[in-house]
Tab-separated table of C-alpha atoms in Angstrom:
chain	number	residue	atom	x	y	z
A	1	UNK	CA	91.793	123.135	103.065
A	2	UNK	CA	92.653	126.314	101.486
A	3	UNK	CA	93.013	127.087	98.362
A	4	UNK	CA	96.488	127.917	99.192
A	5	UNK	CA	97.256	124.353	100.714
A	6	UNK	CA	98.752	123.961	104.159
A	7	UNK	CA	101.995	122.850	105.760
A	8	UNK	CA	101.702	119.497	104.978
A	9	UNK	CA	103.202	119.224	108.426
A	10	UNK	CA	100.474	121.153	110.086
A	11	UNK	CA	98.092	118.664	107.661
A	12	UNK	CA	99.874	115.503	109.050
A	13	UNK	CA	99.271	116.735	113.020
A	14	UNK	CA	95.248	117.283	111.973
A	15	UNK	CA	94.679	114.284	110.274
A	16	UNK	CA	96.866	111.802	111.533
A	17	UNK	CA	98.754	113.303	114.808
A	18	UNK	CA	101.695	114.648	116.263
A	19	UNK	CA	103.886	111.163	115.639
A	20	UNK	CA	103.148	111.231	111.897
A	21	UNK	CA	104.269	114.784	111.537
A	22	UNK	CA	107.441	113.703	113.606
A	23	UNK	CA	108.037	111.212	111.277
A	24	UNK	CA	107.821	113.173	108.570
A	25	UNK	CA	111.573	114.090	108.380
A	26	UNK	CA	112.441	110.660	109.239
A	27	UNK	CA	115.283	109.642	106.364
A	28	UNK	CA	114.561	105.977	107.241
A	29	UNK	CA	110.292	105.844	107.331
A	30	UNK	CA	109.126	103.180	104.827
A	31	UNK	CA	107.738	106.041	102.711
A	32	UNK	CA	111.269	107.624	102.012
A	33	UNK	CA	112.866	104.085	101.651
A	34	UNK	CA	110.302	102.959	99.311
A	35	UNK	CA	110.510	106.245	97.473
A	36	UNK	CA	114.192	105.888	97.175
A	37	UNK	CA	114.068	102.289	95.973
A	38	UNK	CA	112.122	104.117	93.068
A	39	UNK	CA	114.201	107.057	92.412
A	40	UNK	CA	112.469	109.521	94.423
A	41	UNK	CA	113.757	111.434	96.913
A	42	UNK	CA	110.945	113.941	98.269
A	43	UNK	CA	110.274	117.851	99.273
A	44	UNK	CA	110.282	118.235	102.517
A	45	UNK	CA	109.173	122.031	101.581
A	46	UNK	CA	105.785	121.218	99.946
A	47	UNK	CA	102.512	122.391	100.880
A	48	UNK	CA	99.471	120.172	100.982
A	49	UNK	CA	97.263	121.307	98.307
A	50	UNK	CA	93.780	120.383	96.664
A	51	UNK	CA	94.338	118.101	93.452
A	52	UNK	CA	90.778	118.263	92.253
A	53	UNK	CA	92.508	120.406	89.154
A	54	UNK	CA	94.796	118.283	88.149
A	55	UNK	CA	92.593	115.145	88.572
A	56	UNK	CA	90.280	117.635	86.489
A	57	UNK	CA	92.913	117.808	83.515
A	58	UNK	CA	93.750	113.840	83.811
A	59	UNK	CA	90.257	113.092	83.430
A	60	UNK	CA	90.085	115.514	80.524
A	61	UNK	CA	92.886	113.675	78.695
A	62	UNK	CA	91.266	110.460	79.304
A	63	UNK	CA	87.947	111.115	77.673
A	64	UNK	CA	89.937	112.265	74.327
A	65	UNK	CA	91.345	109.052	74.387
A	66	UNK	CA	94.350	110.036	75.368
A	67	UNK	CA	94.855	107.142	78.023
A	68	UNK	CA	98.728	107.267	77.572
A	69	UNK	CA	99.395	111.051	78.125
A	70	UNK	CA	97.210	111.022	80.971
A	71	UNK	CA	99.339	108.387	82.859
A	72	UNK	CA	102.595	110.347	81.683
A	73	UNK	CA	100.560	113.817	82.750
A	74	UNK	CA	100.297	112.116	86.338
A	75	UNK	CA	104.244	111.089	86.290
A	76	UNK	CA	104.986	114.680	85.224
A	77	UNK	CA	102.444	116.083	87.862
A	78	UNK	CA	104.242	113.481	90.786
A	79	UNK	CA	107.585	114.881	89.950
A	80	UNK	CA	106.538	118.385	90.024
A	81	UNK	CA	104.611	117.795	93.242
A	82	UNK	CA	106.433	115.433	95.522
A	83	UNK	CA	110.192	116.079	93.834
A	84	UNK	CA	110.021	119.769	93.251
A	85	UNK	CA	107.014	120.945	95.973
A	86	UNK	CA	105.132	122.702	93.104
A	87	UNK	CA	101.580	123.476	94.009
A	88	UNK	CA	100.008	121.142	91.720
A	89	UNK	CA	96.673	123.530	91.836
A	90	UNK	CA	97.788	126.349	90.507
A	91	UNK	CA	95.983	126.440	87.062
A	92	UNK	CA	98.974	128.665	85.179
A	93	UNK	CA	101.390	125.919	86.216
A	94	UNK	CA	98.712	122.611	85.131
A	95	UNK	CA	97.881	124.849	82.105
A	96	UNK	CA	101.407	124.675	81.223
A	97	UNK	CA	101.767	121.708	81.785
A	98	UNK	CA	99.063	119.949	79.894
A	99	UNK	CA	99.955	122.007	76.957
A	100	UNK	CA	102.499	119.510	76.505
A	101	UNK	CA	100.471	116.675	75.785
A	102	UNK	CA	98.346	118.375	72.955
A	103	UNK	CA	95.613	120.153	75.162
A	104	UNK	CA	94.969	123.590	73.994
A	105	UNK	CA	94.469	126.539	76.173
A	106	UNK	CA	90.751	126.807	75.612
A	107	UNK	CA	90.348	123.195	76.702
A	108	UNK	CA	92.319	123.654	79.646
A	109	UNK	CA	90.141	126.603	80.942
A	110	UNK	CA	86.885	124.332	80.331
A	111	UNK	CA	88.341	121.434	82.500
A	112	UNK	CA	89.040	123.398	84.998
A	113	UNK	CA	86.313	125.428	85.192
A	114	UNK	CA	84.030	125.111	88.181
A	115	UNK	CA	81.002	123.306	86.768
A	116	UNK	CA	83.628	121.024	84.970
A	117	UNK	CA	85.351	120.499	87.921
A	118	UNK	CA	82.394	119.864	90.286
A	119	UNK	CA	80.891	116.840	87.684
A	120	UNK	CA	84.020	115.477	87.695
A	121	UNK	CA	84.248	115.045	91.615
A	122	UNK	CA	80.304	113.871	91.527
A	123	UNK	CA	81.540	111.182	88.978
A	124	UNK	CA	84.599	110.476	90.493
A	125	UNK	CA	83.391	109.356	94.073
A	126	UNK	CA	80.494	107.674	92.786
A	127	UNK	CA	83.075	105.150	91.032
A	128	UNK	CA	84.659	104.972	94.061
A	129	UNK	CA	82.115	104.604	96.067
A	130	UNK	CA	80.711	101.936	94.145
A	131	UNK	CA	83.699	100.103	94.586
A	132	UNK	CA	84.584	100.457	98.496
A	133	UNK	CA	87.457	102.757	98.158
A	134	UNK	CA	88.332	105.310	100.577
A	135	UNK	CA	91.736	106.018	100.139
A	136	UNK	CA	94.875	107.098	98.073
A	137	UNK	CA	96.502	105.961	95.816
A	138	UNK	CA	93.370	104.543	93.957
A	139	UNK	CA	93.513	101.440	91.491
A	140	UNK	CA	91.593	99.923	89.548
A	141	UNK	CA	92.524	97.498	87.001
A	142	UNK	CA	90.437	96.149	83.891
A	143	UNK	CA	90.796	92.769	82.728
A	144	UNK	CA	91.394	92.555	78.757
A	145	UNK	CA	88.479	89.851	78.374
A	146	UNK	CA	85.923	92.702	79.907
A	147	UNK	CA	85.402	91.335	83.009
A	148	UNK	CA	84.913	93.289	86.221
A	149	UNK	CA	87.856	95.299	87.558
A	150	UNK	CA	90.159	94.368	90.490
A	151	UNK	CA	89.777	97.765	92.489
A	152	UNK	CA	91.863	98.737	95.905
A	153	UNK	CA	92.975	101.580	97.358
A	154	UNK	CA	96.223	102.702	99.362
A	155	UNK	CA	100.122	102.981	99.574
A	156	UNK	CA	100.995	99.137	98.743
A	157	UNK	CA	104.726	97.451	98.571
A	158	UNK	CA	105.077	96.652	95.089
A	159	UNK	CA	105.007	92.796	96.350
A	160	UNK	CA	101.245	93.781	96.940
A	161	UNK	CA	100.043	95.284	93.833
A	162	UNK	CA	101.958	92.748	92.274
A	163	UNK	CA	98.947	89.990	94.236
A	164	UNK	CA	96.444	92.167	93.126
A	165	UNK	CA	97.640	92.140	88.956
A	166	UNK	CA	97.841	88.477	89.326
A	167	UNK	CA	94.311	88.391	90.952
A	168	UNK	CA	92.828	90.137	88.122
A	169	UNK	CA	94.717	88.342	85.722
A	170	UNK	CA	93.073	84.857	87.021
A	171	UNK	CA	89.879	86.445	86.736
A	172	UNK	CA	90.143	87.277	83.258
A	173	UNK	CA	91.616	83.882	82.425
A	174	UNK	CA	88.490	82.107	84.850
A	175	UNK	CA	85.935	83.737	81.999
């Protein structure tokens, strides 16, 4: 993809054919009715664009410690993405963004700089690799006690991620 993202139309035909781009528009798909069940109503006009940037910037909160404004960086990245069809990899727009949750400017330009952001994707799909996932949205949940994490990947009912928090929940209480 482009650095300029595509139609995410044209990126729904490639990937997963002509139906799912059909469906796209579709008020009543399961994507749109679970979004609305949520609050979200999403861009139709939104390109599909390369997020290694702004998983570059989460990242970079997260190893500051910062575990809290990286989740709320995400909810303000969702919104600007699937709410607002922002491109999410344009670096003015993340720069400005992260600002807001105490980055400065200077550490902005190192996370997204291209070594940064190359270790980063090494690291990232090692994890990930080590624990079978091959899809989006990624979880991966930690039990308190330190045991190992409860990992899955993909677009879940919340009836479904709810199974998976009680699996890892009777894992930490098993040790």
């Amino acid at each position: 993809m482009s650095e300029q993202g595509e139609s995410i139309k044209e990126h729904l035909t490639k990937k997963y054919g002509s139906s799912a781009a059909a469906s796209f528009n579709d008020p009543n798909s399961n994507l749109r009715v679970m979004g609305r069940k949520v609050g979200i109503e999403f861009n139709d006009n939104r390109l599909m664009v390369n997020t290694k940037r702004a998983h570059a910037l989460v990242e970079h909160l997260k190893t500051k410690g910062e575990n809290e404004s990286a989740n709320e960086f995400m909810v303000d990245l969702y919104k600007s993405y699937f709410e607002h069809g922002q491109d999410i990899n344009d670096e003015t727009l993340l720069k400005e963004k992260v600002l807001k949750f105490g980055v400065v400017e200077q550490e902005a330009s190192f996370a997204l700089s291209d070594h940064n952001l190359m270790e980063i994707t090494k690291k990232d799909r090692q994890v990930k690799s080590s624990y079978g996932v091959n899809g989006v949205p990624f979880y991966m949940i930690h039990p308190n006690n330190g045991g190992p994490p409860v990992a899955f990947s993909g677009a879940y009912p919340p009836e479904i991620i709810g199974e998976q928090l009680e699996v890892a929940a009777a894992a930490a209480a098993a040790k």
